[in-house]
Amino acid sequence: MSSDLNNKPDGASDDSIQKVHAKLISEKSEPKEGFKTMPLFLLGFVSTMIFVTSIYVVHYRAGFSPMVYDERFDPAKAAAAAGSVELTPEQFIAAGKKSYLKDCAVCHQVTGLGTAGSFPPLAESEWVTGNEERLIRILLHGLNGPIEVKGKTYNGAMPAFGQVPGGGYNWKDEKIAQVLTYIRQEWGNAAPPVTKEKVAEILAKEKARPKPWTQAELDPFK
Ligand code: HEC
């Protein structure tokens, strides 16, 4: 369109319009019919995600219990911790072994053989396989001064593990029963198990005792 005043075109000329359109048209791809196929890697990625998440669900569903928010929740362990389930003898010993490796093996060694001259052996020790009441007393309050084990004399300090004054460990009766049952039945030892009720009974008798035992004091319980 032209202006009446100066006779100059006031917009784009036909020429310039055609140029611009030619460029626009050349840059557009031809329209196609039908759908594009999904890229192969995306198909692989989605399938892997479905696979991995289903494994996760199977492992951590925890019976879809409404009480569960911890994905590692194990109903059997929780029941045992709550005391509503008694451990099987195997679990009882296994728990004792765990405690032994953590807190006794440092002195008495994994082998139960101790260290010549400083830490007495528990393997084939008459203190371990003998009277359980004497053994429980040692664990509860500890043991000091010279003692004889398998014909050799030791003179060290065995710490107190019971819930007693000055005892650093404060182990529950059951934990003591477990570790004692373990040492009585490991390394070829074959003495009967120790129950938590027996530990509780001895603890009740000796609760007021303020210090570790000596061999002379324990001899009456032989
Ligand atoms: C810090 C080192 C140390 C630790 C830890 C220790 N003991 Fe002892 N234990 C000794 C010493 C030392 C003696 C000997 C004490 C003495 O000479 O009067 C001894 C003695 C004993 C005895 C009696 C003697 C024998 O050889 O049969 C028993 C049983 C025993 N310990 C069991 C255990 C158990 C079970 C644990 C773990 C719950 C344990 N001890 C942890 C150092 C240790």
PDB file of C-alpha atoms and ligand atoms in Angstrom:
ATOM      1  CA  MET A   1       0.000   0.000   0.000  1.00  0.00           C
ATOM      2  CA  SER A   2       1.286   3.491  -0.768  1.00  0.00           C
ATOM      3  CA  SER A   3       0.959   6.749   1.086  1.00  0.00           C
ATOM      4  CA  ASP A   4      -0.782   9.583  -0.643  1.00  0.00           C
ATOM      5  CA  LEU A   5       1.654  12.147   0.767  1.00  0.00           C
ATOM      6  CA  ASN A   6       5.097  11.104  -0.492  1.00  0.00           C
ATOM      7  CA  ASN A   7       4.276   8.140  -2.637  1.00  0.00           C
ATOM      8  CA  LYS A   8       6.673   5.891  -0.713  1.00  0.00           C
ATOM      9  CA  PRO A   9       5.738   2.385   0.401  1.00  0.00           C
ATOM     10  CA  ASP A  10       4.880   2.519   4.152  1.00  0.00           C
ATOM     11  CA  GLY A  11       5.277  -1.275   4.772  1.00  0.00           C
ATOM     12  CA  ALA A  12       7.248  -4.172   3.467  1.00  0.00           C
ATOM     13  CA  SER A  13       7.443  -4.582  -0.245  1.00  0.00           C
ATOM     14  CA  ASP A  14       6.170  -7.738  -1.941  1.00  0.00           C
ATOM     15  CA  ASP A  15       9.762  -8.597  -2.634  1.00  0.00           C
ATOM     16  CA  SER A  16      10.911  -8.466   0.979  1.00  0.00           C
ATOM     17  CA  ILE A  17       7.863 -10.427   2.138  1.00  0.00           C
ATOM     18  CA  GLN A  18       8.637 -13.189  -0.272  1.00  0.00           C
ATOM     19  CA  LYS A  19      12.257 -13.316   0.860  1.00  0.00           C
ATOM     20  CA  VAL A  20      11.356 -13.662   4.501  1.00  0.00           C
ATOM     21  CA  HIS A  21       8.775 -16.351   3.845  1.00  0.00           C
ATOM     22  CA  ALA A  22      11.143 -18.326   1.662  1.00  0.00           C
ATOM     23  CA  LYS A  23      13.580 -18.457   4.589  1.00  0.00           C
ATOM     24  CA  LEU A  24      10.899 -19.492   7.086  1.00  0.00           C
ATOM     25  CA  ILE A  25       9.594 -22.228   4.825  1.00  0.00           C
ATOM     26  CA  SER A  26      13.063 -23.602   4.121  1.00  0.00           C
ATOM     27  CA  GLU A  27      13.750 -23.997   7.883  1.00  0.00           C
ATOM     28  CA  LYS A  28      10.652 -26.055   8.692  1.00  0.00           C
ATOM     29  CA  SER A  29      10.752 -29.781   8.336  1.00  0.00           C
ATOM     30  CA  GLU A  30       8.081 -31.486   6.286  1.00  0.00           C
ATOM     31  CA  PRO A  31       5.090 -32.610   8.369  1.00  0.00           C
ATOM     32  CA  LYS A  32       4.830 -36.413   8.701  1.00  0.00           C
ATOM     33  CA  GLU A  33       1.987 -38.797   9.462  1.00  0.00           C
ATOM     34  CA  GLY A  34       1.889 -41.285  12.318  1.00  0.00           C
ATOM     35  CA  PHE A  35       3.845 -41.449  15.658  1.00  0.00           C
ATOM     36  CA  LYS A  36       7.543 -41.286  16.399  1.00  0.00           C
ATOM     37  CA  THR A  37       8.943 -44.442  17.973  1.00  0.00           C
ATOM     38  CA  MET A  38      10.291 -44.218  21.573  1.00  0.00           C
ATOM     39  CA  PRO A  39      14.100 -43.941  21.706  1.00  0.00           C
ATOM     40  CA  LEU A  40      15.610 -47.312  22.625  1.00  0.00           C
ATOM     41  CA  PHE A  41      17.627 -45.943  25.556  1.00  0.00           C
ATOM     42  CA  LEU A  42      14.462 -44.522  27.131  1.00  0.00           C
ATOM     43  CA  LEU A  43      12.725 -47.880  26.850  1.00  0.00           C
ATOM     44  CA  GLY A  44      15.767 -49.498  28.525  1.00  0.00           C
ATOM     45  CA  PHE A  45      15.847 -46.849  31.241  1.00  0.00           C
ATOM     46  CA  VAL A  46      12.161 -47.195  32.127  1.00  0.00           C
ATOM     47  CA  SER A  47      12.337 -51.012  32.188  1.00  0.00           C
ATOM     48  CA  THR A  48      15.390 -50.883  34.462  1.00  0.00           C
ATOM     49  CA  MET A  49      13.617 -48.509  36.835  1.00  0.00           C
ATOM     50  CA  ILE A  50      10.575 -50.806  37.051  1.00  0.00           C
ATOM     51  CA  PHE A  51      12.849 -53.809  37.642  1.00  0.00           C
ATOM     52  CA  VAL A  52      14.911 -52.085  40.359  1.00  0.00           C
ATOM     53  CA  THR A  53      11.906 -50.643  42.182  1.00  0.00           C
ATOM     54  CA  SER A  54      10.153 -54.010  42.279  1.00  0.00           C
ATOM     55  CA  ILE A  55      13.237 -55.583  43.855  1.00  0.00           C
ATOM     56  CA  TYR A  56      13.241 -52.758  46.385  1.00  0.00           C
ATOM     57  CA  VAL A  57       9.594 -53.264  47.234  1.00  0.00           C
ATOM     58  CA  VAL A  58      10.029 -57.023  47.661  1.00  0.00           C
ATOM     59  CA  HIS A  59      12.976 -56.460  50.031  1.00  0.00           C
ATOM     60  CA  TYR A  60      11.671 -53.615  52.126  1.00  0.00           C
ATOM     61  CA  ARG A  61       7.900 -54.022  52.151  1.00  0.00           C
ATOM     62  CA  ALA A  62       7.969 -55.283  55.795  1.00  0.00           C
ATOM     63  CA  GLY A  63       4.657 -57.040  55.322  1.00  0.00           C
ATOM     64  CA  PHE A  64       3.069 -53.701  54.361  1.00  0.00           C
ATOM     65  CA  SER A  65       2.477 -53.197  58.079  1.00  0.00           C
ATOM     66  CA  PRO A  66       0.829 -49.864  58.851  1.00  0.00           C
ATOM     67  CA  MET A  67       3.068 -49.538  61.933  1.00  0.00           C
ATOM     68  CA  VAL A  68       6.247 -49.593  59.895  1.00  0.00           C
ATOM     69  CA  TYR A  69       8.159 -46.523  58.914  1.00  0.00           C
ATOM     70  CA  ASP A  70      11.649 -48.052  59.090  1.00  0.00           C
ATOM     71  CA  GLU A  71      12.234 -49.942  55.858  1.00  0.00           C
ATOM     72  CA  ARG A  72      14.703 -52.283  57.597  1.00  0.00           C
ATOM     73  CA  PHE A  73      12.106 -53.211  60.220  1.00  0.00           C
ATOM     74  CA  ASP A  74      12.205 -56.928  61.007  1.00  0.00           C
ATOM     75  CA  PRO A  75       9.090 -58.119  62.901  1.00  0.00           C
ATOM     76  CA  ALA A  76      10.949 -61.173  64.311  1.00  0.00           C
ATOM     77  CA  LYS A  77      13.780 -59.085  65.743  1.00  0.00           C
ATOM     78  CA  ALA A  78      11.413 -56.475  67.131  1.00  0.00           C
ATOM     79  CA  ALA A  79       9.426 -59.152  68.921  1.00  0.00           C
ATOM     80  CA  ALA A  80      12.631 -60.622  70.379  1.00  0.00           C
ATOM     81  CA  ALA A  81      13.762 -57.171  71.549  1.00  0.00           C
ATOM     82  CA  ALA A  82      10.393 -56.617  73.200  1.00  0.00           C
ATOM     83  CA  GLY A  83      10.931 -59.865  75.060  1.00  0.00           C
ATOM     84  CA  SER A  84       7.820 -61.477  73.684  1.00  0.00           C
ATOM     85  CA  VAL A  85       9.808 -64.158  71.877  1.00  0.00           C
ATOM     86  CA  GLU A  86      12.358 -66.439  73.541  1.00  0.00           C
ATOM     87  CA  LEU A  87      15.558 -66.877  71.558  1.00  0.00           C
ATOM     88  CA  THR A  88      16.241 -70.357  70.273  1.00  0.00           C
ATOM     89  CA  PRO A  89      19.312 -72.032  71.839  1.00  0.00           C
ATOM     90  CA  GLU A  90      21.238 -71.306  68.633  1.00  0.00           C
ATOM     91  CA  GLN A  91      20.320 -67.603  68.715  1.00  0.00           C
ATOM     92  CA  PHE A  92      21.166 -67.486  72.436  1.00  0.00           C
ATOM     93  CA  ILE A  93      24.676 -68.860  71.824  1.00  0.00           C
ATOM     94  CA  ALA A  94      25.140 -66.697  68.724  1.00  0.00           C
ATOM     95  CA  ALA A  95      24.349 -63.604  70.807  1.00  0.00           C
ATOM     96  CA  GLY A  96      26.876 -64.798  73.411  1.00  0.00           C
ATOM     97  CA  LYS A  97      29.523 -65.254  70.762  1.00  0.00           C
ATOM     98  CA  LYS A  98      28.917 -61.750  69.477  1.00  0.00           C
ATOM     99  CA  SER A  99      29.357 -60.271  72.965  1.00  0.00           C
ATOM    100  CA  TYR A 100      32.453 -62.414  73.527  1.00  0.00           C
ATOM    101  CA  LEU A 101      34.125 -61.233  70.328  1.00  0.00           C
ATOM    102  CA  LYS A 102      33.308 -57.636  71.150  1.00  0.00           C
ATOM    103  CA  ASP A 103      34.247 -57.490  74.829  1.00  0.00           C
ATOM    104  CA  CYS A 104      36.212 -60.572  75.968  1.00  0.00           C
ATOM    105  CA  ALA A 105      38.361 -61.626  73.014  1.00  0.00           C
ATOM    106  CA  VAL A 106      40.567 -58.575  73.435  1.00  0.00           C
ATOM    107  CA  CYS A 107      42.045 -60.270  76.542  1.00  0.00           C
ATOM    108  CA  HIS A 108      41.116 -63.958  76.335  1.00  0.00           C
ATOM    109  CA  GLN A 109      41.588 -64.105  72.526  1.00  0.00           C
ATOM    110  CA  VAL A 110      39.236 -65.436  69.862  1.00  0.00           C
ATOM    111  CA  THR A 111      40.783 -68.873  70.407  1.00  0.00           C
ATOM    112  CA  GLY A 112      39.897 -68.789  74.133  1.00  0.00           C
ATOM    113  CA  LEU A 113      43.542 -69.542  74.846  1.00  0.00           C
ATOM    114  CA  GLY A 114      44.364 -66.215  76.475  1.00  0.00           C
ATOM    115  CA  THR A 115      47.918 -64.874  76.496  1.00  0.00           C
ATOM    116  CA  ALA A 116      50.661 -66.703  78.365  1.00  0.00           C
ATOM    117  CA  GLY A 117      51.507 -64.941  81.592  1.00  0.00           C
ATOM    118  CA  SER A 118      48.802 -62.230  81.486  1.00  0.00           C
ATOM    119  CA  PHE A 119      45.351 -63.468  80.404  1.00  0.00           C
ATOM    120  CA  PRO A 120      44.260 -66.962  81.466  1.00  0.00           C
ATOM    121  CA  PRO A 121      42.684 -69.398  78.979  1.00  0.00           C
ATOM    122  CA  LEU A 122      38.939 -70.102  78.967  1.00  0.00           C
ATOM    123  CA  ALA A 123      39.305 -73.189  76.770  1.00  0.00           C
ATOM    124  CA  GLU A 124      39.397 -76.252  79.044  1.00  0.00           C
ATOM    125  CA  SER A 125      39.459 -73.969  82.093  1.00  0.00           C
ATOM    126  CA  GLU A 126      37.972 -75.552  85.235  1.00  0.00           C
ATOM    127  CA  TRP A 127      36.671 -72.087  86.157  1.00  0.00           C
ATOM    128  CA  VAL A 128      34.584 -72.008  83.001  1.00  0.00           C
ATOM    129  CA  THR A 129      33.291 -75.574  82.887  1.00  0.00           C
ATOM    130  CA  GLY A 130      33.019 -75.973  86.671  1.00  0.00           C
ATOM    131  CA  ASN A 131      30.409 -74.645  89.105  1.00  0.00           C
ATOM    132  CA  GLU A 132      28.223 -72.080  87.327  1.00  0.00           C
ATOM    133  CA  GLU A 133      27.644 -70.090  90.513  1.00  0.00           C
ATOM    134  CA  ARG A 134      31.357 -69.369  90.790  1.00  0.00           C
ATOM    135  CA  LEU A 135      31.557 -68.468  87.110  1.00  0.00           C
ATOM    136  CA  ILE A 136      28.594 -66.097  87.319  1.00  0.00           C
ATOM    137  CA  ARG A 137      30.185 -64.370  90.318  1.00  0.00           C
ATOM    138  CA  ILE A 138      33.375 -63.752  88.313  1.00  0.00           C
ATOM    139  CA  LEU A 139      31.441 -62.151  85.480  1.00  0.00           C
ATOM    140  CA  LEU A 140      29.273 -60.020  87.760  1.00  0.00           C
ATOM    141  CA  HIS A 141      31.987 -58.478  89.943  1.00  0.00           C
ATOM    142  CA  GLY A 142      35.288 -59.295  88.226  1.00  0.00           C
ATOM    143  CA  LEU A 143      38.321 -61.037  89.682  1.00  0.00           C
ATOM    144  CA  ASN A 144      41.624 -59.725  91.085  1.00  0.00           C
ATOM    145  CA  GLY A 145      44.822 -61.114  92.512  1.00  0.00           C
ATOM    146  CA  PRO A 146      46.613 -64.377  91.894  1.00  0.00           C
ATOM    147  CA  ILE A 147      44.577 -67.249  90.506  1.00  0.00           C
ATOM    148  CA  GLU A 148      45.547 -70.623  89.159  1.00  0.00           C
ATOM    149  CA  VAL A 149      44.198 -71.807  85.815  1.00  0.00           C
ATOM    150  CA  LYS A 150      45.257 -75.144  84.303  1.00  0.00           C
ATOM    151  CA  GLY A 151      48.244 -75.340  86.615  1.00  0.00           C
ATOM    152  CA  LYS A 152      49.569 -71.842  85.844  1.00  0.00           C
ATOM    153  CA  THR A 153      49.349 -68.772  88.042  1.00  0.00           C
ATOM    154  CA  TYR A 154      47.999 -65.455  86.753  1.00  0.00           C
ATOM    155  CA  ASN A 155      47.794 -62.187  88.588  1.00  0.00           C
ATOM    156  CA  GLY A 156      45.730 -59.624  86.740  1.00  0.00           C
ATOM    157  CA  ALA A 157      42.410 -57.820  86.869  1.00  0.00           C
ATOM    158  CA  MET A 158      39.290 -59.166  85.216  1.00  0.00           C
ATOM    159  CA  PRO A 159      36.674 -56.374  84.867  1.00  0.00           C
ATOM    160  CA  ALA A 160      33.145 -56.518  86.350  1.00  0.00           C
ATOM    161  CA  PHE A 161      30.409 -56.984  83.765  1.00  0.00           C
ATOM    162  CA  GLY A 162      27.302 -57.108  85.977  1.00  0.00           C
ATOM    163  CA  GLN A 163      24.888 -54.428  87.096  1.00  0.00           C
ATOM    164  CA  VAL A 164      26.991 -53.810  90.197  1.00  0.00           C
ATOM    165  CA  PRO A 165      28.522 -50.797  91.933  1.00  0.00           C
ATOM    166  CA  GLY A 166      31.658 -49.740  90.078  1.00  0.00           C
ATOM    167  CA  GLY A 167      31.037 -52.127  87.183  1.00  0.00           C
ATOM    168  CA  GLY A 168      31.669 -50.360  83.912  1.00  0.00           C
ATOM    169  CA  TYR A 169      29.674 -52.654  81.649  1.00  0.00           C
ATOM    170  CA  ASN A 170      26.308 -53.100  83.400  1.00  0.00           C
ATOM    171  CA  TRP A 171      25.325 -56.074  81.296  1.00  0.00           C
ATOM    172  CA  LYS A 172      21.792 -57.414  81.658  1.00  0.00           C
ATOM    173  CA  ASP A 173      21.390 -60.879  83.194  1.00  0.00           C
ATOM    174  CA  GLU A 174      20.478 -62.356  79.839  1.00  0.00           C
ATOM    175  CA  LYS A 175      23.615 -61.017  78.150  1.00  0.00           C
ATOM    176  CA  ILE A 176      25.769 -62.531  80.893  1.00  0.00           C
ATOM    177  CA  ALA A 177      23.943 -65.850  80.586  1.00  0.00           C
ATOM    178  CA  GLN A 178      24.522 -65.808  76.822  1.00  0.00           C
ATOM    179  CA  VAL A 179      28.248 -65.139  76.985  1.00  0.00           C
ATOM    180  CA  LEU A 180      28.745 -67.745  79.724  1.00  0.00           C
ATOM    181  CA  THR A 181      26.783 -70.348  77.777  1.00  0.00           C
ATOM    182  CA  TYR A 182      28.961 -69.579  74.794  1.00  0.00           C
ATOM    183  CA  ILE A 183      32.291 -69.998  76.619  1.00  0.00           C
ATOM    184  CA  ARG A 184      31.023 -73.180  78.325  1.00  0.00           C
ATOM    185  CA  GLN A 185      30.279 -74.760  74.933  1.00  0.00           C
ATOM    186  CA  GLU A 186      33.046 -73.440  72.669  1.00  0.00           C
ATOM    187  CA  TRP A 187      36.641 -74.633  72.049  1.00  0.00           C
ATOM    188  CA  GLY A 188      35.771 -78.192  73.056  1.00  0.00           C
ATOM    189  CA  ASN A 189      34.197 -77.114  76.369  1.00  0.00           C
ATOM    190  CA  ALA A 190      30.975 -79.030  77.028  1.00  0.00           C
ATOM    191  CA  ALA A 191      29.239 -77.709  80.164  1.00  0.00           C
ATOM    192  CA  PRO A 192      25.480 -77.092  80.495  1.00  0.00           C
ATOM    193  CA  PRO A 193      24.069 -73.661  79.545  1.00  0.00           C
ATOM    194  CA  VAL A 194      23.644 -70.817  82.048  1.00  0.00           C
ATOM    195  CA  THR A 195      20.157 -69.296  82.304  1.00  0.00           C
ATOM    196  CA  LYS A 196      19.320 -65.660  82.906  1.00  0.00           C
ATOM    197  CA  GLU A 197      17.253 -66.735  85.910  1.00  0.00           C
ATOM    198  CA  LYS A 198      20.368 -68.237  87.512  1.00  0.00           C
ATOM    199  CA  VAL A 199      22.319 -65.029  86.849  1.00  0.00           C
ATOM    200  CA  ALA A 200      19.497 -62.987  88.398  1.00  0.00           C
ATOM    201  CA  GLU A 201      19.509 -65.281  91.447  1.00  0.00           C
ATOM    202  CA  ILE A 202      23.262 -64.827  92.059  1.00  0.00           C
ATOM    203  CA  LEU A 203      23.064 -61.099  91.383  1.00  0.00           C
ATOM    204  CA  ALA A 204      20.311 -60.750  93.992  1.00  0.00           C
ATOM    205  CA  LYS A 205      22.565 -62.506  96.536  1.00  0.00           C
ATOM    206  CA  GLU A 206      25.695 -60.484  95.771  1.00  0.00           C
ATOM    207  CA  LYS A 207      24.202 -57.132  94.787  1.00  0.00           C
ATOM    208  CA  ALA A 208      25.757 -55.273  97.721  1.00  0.00           C
ATOM    209  CA  ARG A 209      29.282 -56.545  97.131  1.00  0.00           C
ATOM    210  CA  PRO A 210      31.456 -53.514  96.364  1.00  0.00           C
ATOM    211  CA  LYS A 211      34.565 -55.089  94.813  1.00  0.00           C
ATOM    212  CA  PRO A 212      35.989 -57.870  92.602  1.00  0.00           C
ATOM    213  CA  TRP A 213      36.487 -61.401  93.913  1.00  0.00           C
ATOM    214  CA  THR A 214      39.711 -63.135  94.864  1.00  0.00           C
ATOM    215  CA  GLN A 215      40.401 -66.809  94.325  1.00  0.00           C
ATOM    216  CA  ALA A 216      40.245 -67.452  98.096  1.00  0.00           C
ATOM    217  CA  GLU A 217      36.784 -65.888  98.312  1.00  0.00           C
ATOM    218  CA  LEU A 218      35.524 -67.988  95.403  1.00  0.00           C
ATOM    219  CA  ASP A 219      36.897 -71.325  96.620  1.00  0.00           C
ATOM    220  CA  PRO A 220      33.795 -72.025  98.757  1.00  0.00           C
ATOM    221  CA  PHE A 221      31.685 -71.981  95.549  1.00  0.00           C
ATOM    222  CA  LYS A 222      33.856 -74.545  93.802  1.00  0.00           C
TER     223      LYS A 222
HETATM  224  C1  HEC B   1      40.799 -56.437  80.326  1.00  0.00           C
HETATM  225  C2  HEC B   1      41.034 -57.826  80.043  1.00  0.00           C
HETATM  226  C3  HEC B   1      39.885 -58.802  80.252  1.00  0.00           C
HETATM  227  C4  HEC B   1      38.636 -58.775  79.692  1.00  0.00           C
HETATM  228  C5  HEC B   1      38.075 -57.732  78.749  1.00  0.00           C
HETATM  229  C6  HEC B   1      37.970 -59.951  80.143  1.00  0.00           C
HETATM  230  N1  HEC B   1      38.765 -60.650  80.984  1.00  0.00           N
HETATM  231 FE1  HEC B   1      38.340 -62.422  81.886  1.00  0.00          FE
HETATM  232  N2  HEC B   1      40.063 -62.325  82.916  1.00  0.00           N
HETATM  233  C7  HEC B   1      41.051 -61.391  82.743  1.00  0.00           C
HETATM  234  C8  HEC B   1      42.117 -61.618  83.699  1.00  0.00           C
HETATM  235  C9  HEC B   1      43.386 -60.799  83.830  1.00  0.00           C
HETATM  236  C10 HEC B   1      41.745 -62.729  84.452  1.00  0.00           C
HETATM  237  C11 HEC B   1      42.492 -63.328  85.630  1.00  0.00           C
HETATM  238  C12 HEC B   1      42.197 -62.470  86.867  1.00  0.00           C
HETATM  239  C13 HEC B   1      43.161 -62.692  88.010  1.00  0.00           C
HETATM  240  O1  HEC B   1      44.329 -62.884  87.731  1.00  0.00           O
HETATM  241  O2  HEC B   1      42.699 -62.626  89.149  1.00  0.00           O
HETATM  242  C14 HEC B   1      40.458 -63.175  83.914  1.00  0.00           C
HETATM  243  C15 HEC B   1      39.750 -64.290  84.347  1.00  0.00           C
HETATM  244  C16 HEC B   1      38.623 -64.790  83.783  1.00  0.00           C
HETATM  245  C17 HEC B   1      37.980 -66.042  84.144  1.00  0.00           C
HETATM  246  C18 HEC B   1      38.434 -67.030  85.189  1.00  0.00           C
HETATM  247  C19 HEC B   1      39.744 -67.669  84.829  1.00  0.00           C
HETATM  248  C20 HEC B   1      39.730 -68.537  83.600  1.00  0.00           C
HETATM  249  O3  HEC B   1      40.650 -68.409  82.777  1.00  0.00           O
HETATM  250  O4  HEC B   1      38.810 -69.371  83.430  1.00  0.00           O
HETATM  251  C21 HEC B   1      36.887 -66.153  83.346  1.00  0.00           C
HETATM  252  C22 HEC B   1      35.895 -67.275  83.319  1.00  0.00           C
HETATM  253  C23 HEC B   1      36.837 -64.973  82.501  1.00  0.00           C
HETATM  254  N3  HEC B   1      37.909 -64.164  82.772  1.00  0.00           N
HETATM  255  C24 HEC B   1      35.851 -64.738  81.542  1.00  0.00           C
HETATM  256  C25 HEC B   1      35.748 -63.560  80.835  1.00  0.00           C
HETATM  257  C26 HEC B   1      34.635 -63.235  79.970  1.00  0.00           C
HETATM  258  C27 HEC B   1      33.470 -64.138  79.642  1.00  0.00           C
HETATM  259  C28 HEC B   1      34.856 -61.976  79.480  1.00  0.00           C
HETATM  260  C29 HEC B   1      33.966 -61.130  78.614  1.00  0.00           C
HETATM  261  C30 HEC B   1      32.633 -60.941  79.059  1.00  0.00           C
HETATM  262  C31 HEC B   1      36.127 -61.525  80.026  1.00  0.00           C
HETATM  263  N4  HEC B   1      36.613 -62.502  80.842  1.00  0.00           N
HETATM  264  C32 HEC B   1      36.693 -60.304  79.753  1.00  0.00           C
HETATM  265  C33 HEC B   1      41.038 -60.356  81.825  1.00  0.00           C
HETATM  266  C34 HEC B   1      39.948 -59.982  81.075  1.00  0.00           C
END
